Amino acid sequence: MLFMTSRLVLALGAASVLAADCPSPLSFPITTKQIDPKVPDSFMRGIAVTIGTPEQTILVNAWPDLNNTYIYDQQMLCDPSIIWNDEICFVRRGGIYHEEDSTSFTKYNDFASAGGATNEITTTGTELGVKKLLTSSLAGVEKLSVGGSDSSSVTMPIGIPRLRWDGGYTILHALGLGANSTYLNALSQSNKIPSRVWSYFWGRQWGNGAPLDGSIVFGGYDEEKIIGRNYTQSLDYSESTGCWTGMKVTISDLVLNYRNGDDESIMPRNSAIPVCIVPQRQLLLEAPGFVVDNFEKATGMVKNGESFGLYWGSQVYNNTANPSYYDGDLTIALSNGLSIRIPNSQLLVPSEEIARNGSFVTTPDRMELPINRLGTQPATLGRFFFTSAYLMVDHEADTFTLWQANPASKSNLVTINHAKDSCASEPISTDGGASNSTSGSADNAGAGSGSGRDGSGDNGAPVNLNIAAIAGGVAGGVAALALIGAVAFFLVRRRRRASNAQPDKSPGDMTDGPAFYADGHRLAVGELETQYQPSVGELPAPPNYKYPTVGVQQYNPNTTQTQQPHYYGEYYNKPAEVEAGWAYEMDGSNRPGPPAELSGGTPRLS
């Protein structure tokens, strides 16, 4: 009897240890934060990160093409043709990092010595400065945590740029989430996430009521934020694709969805636009000029120029020339079968910028269409695509997956784990349910085939391991051990029946607890100019520095075409439409230059 009891105790202890050793996904909000504690309305939207000892808080955005993470210090390196002064630069960067004040920062001679990635993707379309980032940046090792959580805290290599490498419009610090991401590697090697997988939803910034926070998930995805079938393709970073993030798709149609129920395509017949998915880009779409032209012809909108604000290159429309704005939606139909409908509130957006004093300002008589005209660069789908689409990148399966997004505040995290052991999750299958295989999440999904599951959680959903569930399992295991020990002692003394020693519940029967999701403060657009967002964990500004630390705060596509589509963009060596007078300083592609009224330093606040 003692032998049987001991075996049961050991089995339950092993189950508890096993549950504790299987990490869960981590989720953190993408939200609006106050950047400068001295300027109450100095707001930017991004992912809060704490760095250094003592902790300093900055905002980052996901860069799927970078392997290393790059953090700006006092040398903020903003593009002066876009960013008019240092205070604007400080706010738009999402604050800056003071490595001199961190006791946990260690300087190294180069990335290799620091343990960082020794290569970055330099495919056509990347920021041209990436080619020199590795050799010119200050390399070091530092403590970094997304969301300021211990669960995401790692000591890892970072780069501090020493040249102006980005286009100026992407702005926030760069959290590298590429194929050899040092941050994902550090989390995985520390057993803090189940896999080198990340998922992304930008959230909703505008509309009736408070904006909706987005989220970034490491090690899985959020089942509450997806709708319908998934569409999975292989990551391909090769030069031949023309897509530096590895995520190339093709737009087969762009359809205006009018309020009366009518739909109207603004794409030429038998045409297509190959695009690269670039979540860090500031717009919805960078596309050939006919997209904007046809939008204006269909809607009767009259453009007043291009934006020089937060959504650089957007088309600007004022209410003088446009007494009534287009009030319908836009559906982006992809050739893989997925259609994403962008609601009007995320399609025609307020004209917003950071003023010279660091304040977030909105121009009430202007709206912007976040679509830019292509220069010579490839077409892109940017961050506003992810107001209505949900992305998962799986570096262990070399795939990316898209869903239609469900803009929900609730969260239900799903683990993706490719381990060949009891921690492995069930794969996303091709028939709308979870497979019986244990090989991983998307291994069986056809590339661009429209394969996937319905996201309902029924019909064998992937294993949902979350923090509360695991914590409950460990606590339950400990309680079970104590109970069994007491019963065993009682049995030895009283020789009662062995059945009395059986536990009521095995840890293997544990139920899911609440998902781990940090909710952030939400502000309506109209409040941003006047409402103060309280700082959380705000640190005093280091002496002798000008800039303080951050206060934390269906439309279906056309039927199969019989003619060869006409492709736009340099993926197919077709000349893109270029407007005179546009020229990028760094990459030779098109964007507007600074307005004449700003050349003398006069603030343009409207």
CSV table of C-alpha atoms in Angstrom, one decimal, residues 112-265:
chain,number,residue,atom,x,y,z
A,112,ALA,CA,28.8,39.4,-32.4
A,113,SER,CA,30.6,40.0,-29.1
A,114,ALA,CA,27.3,41.0,-27.5
A,115,GLY,CA,25.6,37.8,-28.7
A,116,GLY,CA,23.4,39.6,-31.2
A,117,ALA,CA,22.4,38.7,-34.7
A,118,THR,CA,25.2,39.3,-37.2
A,119,ASN,CA,23.0,39.9,-40.2
A,120,GLU,CA,19.9,41.9,-41.2
A,121,ILE,CA,17.7,41.7,-44.3
A,122,THR,CA,18.7,44.3,-46.9
A,123,THR,CA,16.2,43.2,-49.6
A,124,THR,CA,15.0,46.0,-51.9
A,125,GLY,CA,12.4,48.0,-50.1
A,126,THR,CA,14.0,48.0,-46.7
A,127,GLU,CA,15.1,51.2,-45.1
A,128,LEU,CA,18.4,51.9,-46.9
A,129,GLY,CA,20.1,52.6,-43.6
A,130,VAL,CA,19.7,49.0,-42.5
A,131,LYS,CA,22.8,48.1,-44.5
A,132,LYS,CA,25.0,50.0,-42.1
A,133,LEU,CA,23.1,49.4,-38.8
A,134,LEU,CA,25.2,46.5,-37.7
A,135,THR,CA,28.5,48.2,-38.3
A,136,SER,CA,27.6,51.7,-37.1
A,137,SER,CA,25.4,51.0,-34.0
A,138,LEU,CA,26.6,51.0,-30.5
A,139,ALA,CA,26.2,47.3,-29.4
A,140,GLY,CA,25.5,46.2,-25.8
A,141,VAL,CA,23.6,43.9,-23.5
A,142,GLU,CA,20.7,45.2,-21.4
A,143,LYS,CA,17.7,44.1,-19.4
A,144,LEU,CA,14.5,44.5,-21.4
A,145,SER,CA,10.8,43.7,-20.7
A,146,VAL,CA,7.8,44.2,-22.9
A,147,GLY,CA,5.0,45.6,-20.8
A,148,GLY,CA,7.3,45.9,-17.8
A,149,SER,CA,6.4,42.4,-16.8
A,150,ASP,CA,8.8,39.9,-15.1
A,151,SER,CA,7.3,37.2,-17.4
A,152,SER,CA,8.7,39.0,-20.4
A,153,SER,CA,12.0,40.2,-18.9
A,154,VAL,CA,15.2,39.1,-20.5
A,155,THR,CA,18.8,40.2,-20.7
A,156,MET,CA,19.6,40.5,-24.4
A,157,PRO,CA,21.8,42.3,-27.0
A,158,ILE,CA,20.6,45.6,-28.2
A,159,GLY,CA,21.8,48.2,-30.7
A,160,ILE,CA,21.8,51.9,-30.2
A,161,PRO,CA,21.8,53.6,-33.7
A,162,ARG,CA,24.5,56.1,-34.5
A,163,LEU,CA,23.2,57.0,-38.0
A,164,ARG,CA,19.8,58.1,-39.3
A,165,TRP,CA,18.7,54.9,-40.9
A,166,ASP,CA,14.8,54.9,-41.0
A,167,GLY,CA,12.6,56.9,-43.3
A,168,GLY,CA,11.4,59.1,-40.5
A,169,TYR,CA,7.7,58.0,-40.7
A,170,THR,CA,8.1,54.7,-38.8
A,171,ILE,CA,9.5,56.6,-35.8
A,172,LEU,CA,9.1,54.4,-32.7
A,173,HIS,CA,12.0,52.2,-31.3
A,174,ALA,CA,12.3,49.0,-33.3
A,175,LEU,CA,11.6,45.7,-31.6
A,176,GLY,CA,13.2,43.2,-33.9
A,177,LEU,CA,10.9,40.1,-34.5
A,178,GLY,CA,12.6,38.7,-37.6
A,179,ALA,CA,13.6,35.1,-38.3
A,180,ASN,CA,16.5,35.3,-35.9
A,181,SER,CA,15.0,37.7,-33.4
A,182,THR,CA,17.2,38.1,-30.4
A,183,TYR,CA,14.2,39.0,-28.3
A,184,LEU,CA,12.2,35.9,-29.3
A,185,ASN,CA,15.3,33.8,-28.9
A,186,ALA,CA,15.9,35.1,-25.4
A,187,LEU,CA,12.3,34.5,-24.3
A,188,SER,CA,12.3,31.0,-25.8
A,189,GLN,CA,15.7,30.0,-24.3
A,190,SER,CA,14.5,31.2,-20.9
A,191,ASN,CA,11.4,29.0,-21.3
A,192,LYS,CA,9.2,32.1,-21.0
A,193,ILE,CA,7.2,31.4,-24.2
A,194,PRO,CA,6.3,28.0,-25.8
A,195,SER,CA,7.6,29.0,-29.3
A,196,ARG,CA,9.1,31.7,-31.4
A,197,VAL,CA,5.7,32.8,-32.6
A,198,TRP,CA,4.2,36.3,-32.4
A,199,SER,CA,0.8,37.8,-33.2
A,200,TYR,CA,-0.3,41.3,-33.9
A,201,PHE,CA,-3.4,43.4,-33.8
A,202,TRP,CA,-3.1,47.2,-34.0
A,203,GLY,CA,-6.5,47.9,-32.4
A,204,ARG,CA,-8.9,50.7,-33.3
A,205,GLN,CA,-7.8,54.3,-32.8
A,206,TRP,CA,-11.0,56.2,-33.9
A,207,GLY,CA,-14.7,55.9,-34.0
A,208,ASN,CA,-17.6,56.3,-31.6
A,209,GLY,CA,-16.6,55.7,-28.0
A,210,ALA,CA,-13.2,55.0,-26.6
A,211,PRO,CA,-10.4,53.6,-28.9
A,212,LEU,CA,-9.8,49.9,-28.6
A,213,ASP,CA,-6.3,48.8,-27.5
A,214,GLY,CA,-4.5,46.4,-29.8
A,215,SER,CA,-2.2,43.6,-28.6
A,216,ILE,CA,1.0,41.7,-29.3
A,217,VAL,CA,1.2,38.1,-28.3
A,218,PHE,CA,4.4,36.0,-27.9
A,219,GLY,CA,4.1,32.2,-28.2
A,220,GLY,CA,0.7,32.0,-29.7
A,221,TYR,CA,-2.3,34.0,-30.7
A,222,ASP,CA,-5.5,35.5,-29.3
A,223,GLU,CA,-8.5,33.5,-30.3
A,224,GLU,CA,-11.0,36.2,-29.2
A,225,LYS,CA,-9.5,38.6,-31.8
A,226,ILE,CA,-10.0,36.4,-34.9
A,227,ILE,CA,-13.0,35.6,-37.1
A,228,GLY,CA,-13.4,32.9,-39.7
A,229,ARG,CA,-10.9,30.8,-41.6
A,230,ASN,CA,-7.2,31.5,-41.5
A,231,TYR,CA,-4.9,31.9,-44.5
A,232,THR,CA,-1.4,30.6,-44.1
A,233,GLN,CA,1.6,31.1,-46.4
A,234,SER,CA,5.3,30.4,-46.2
A,235,LEU,CA,7.7,33.2,-45.1
A,236,ASP,CA,9.9,34.1,-48.0
A,237,TYR,CA,12.6,36.7,-47.6
A,238,SER,CA,14.3,36.1,-50.9
A,239,GLU,CA,15.2,39.0,-53.2
A,240,SER,CA,13.0,37.5,-55.9
A,241,THR,CA,9.8,38.2,-53.9
A,242,GLY,CA,10.6,41.8,-53.4
A,243,CYS,CA,9.2,41.6,-49.9
A,244,TRP,CA,11.7,42.2,-47.1
A,245,THR,CA,9.4,41.1,-44.3
A,246,GLY,CA,8.9,37.7,-45.9
A,247,MET,CA,5.1,38.3,-46.1
A,248,LYS,CA,4.1,38.9,-49.6
A,249,VAL,CA,0.4,38.8,-50.7
A,250,THR,CA,-1.5,40.0,-53.8
A,251,ILE,CA,-4.4,42.4,-53.8
A,252,SER,CA,-6.9,41.2,-56.4
A,253,ASP,CA,-9.5,43.8,-55.8
A,254,LEU,CA,-10.3,47.0,-53.8
A,255,VAL,CA,-14.0,47.6,-53.3
A,256,LEU,CA,-15.9,50.6,-52.0
A,257,ASN,CA,-18.8,49.4,-49.8
A,258,TYR,CA,-21.4,52.2,-49.8
A,259,ARG,CA,-23.9,52.7,-47.0
A,260,ASN,CA,-26.8,51.8,-49.3
A,261,GLY,CA,-25.4,48.3,-49.8
A,262,ASP,CA,-23.8,48.9,-53.2
A,263,ASP,CA,-20.3,47.8,-54.0
A,264,GLU,CA,-17.9,49.4,-56.5
A,265,SER,CA,-14.4,48.2,-57.5
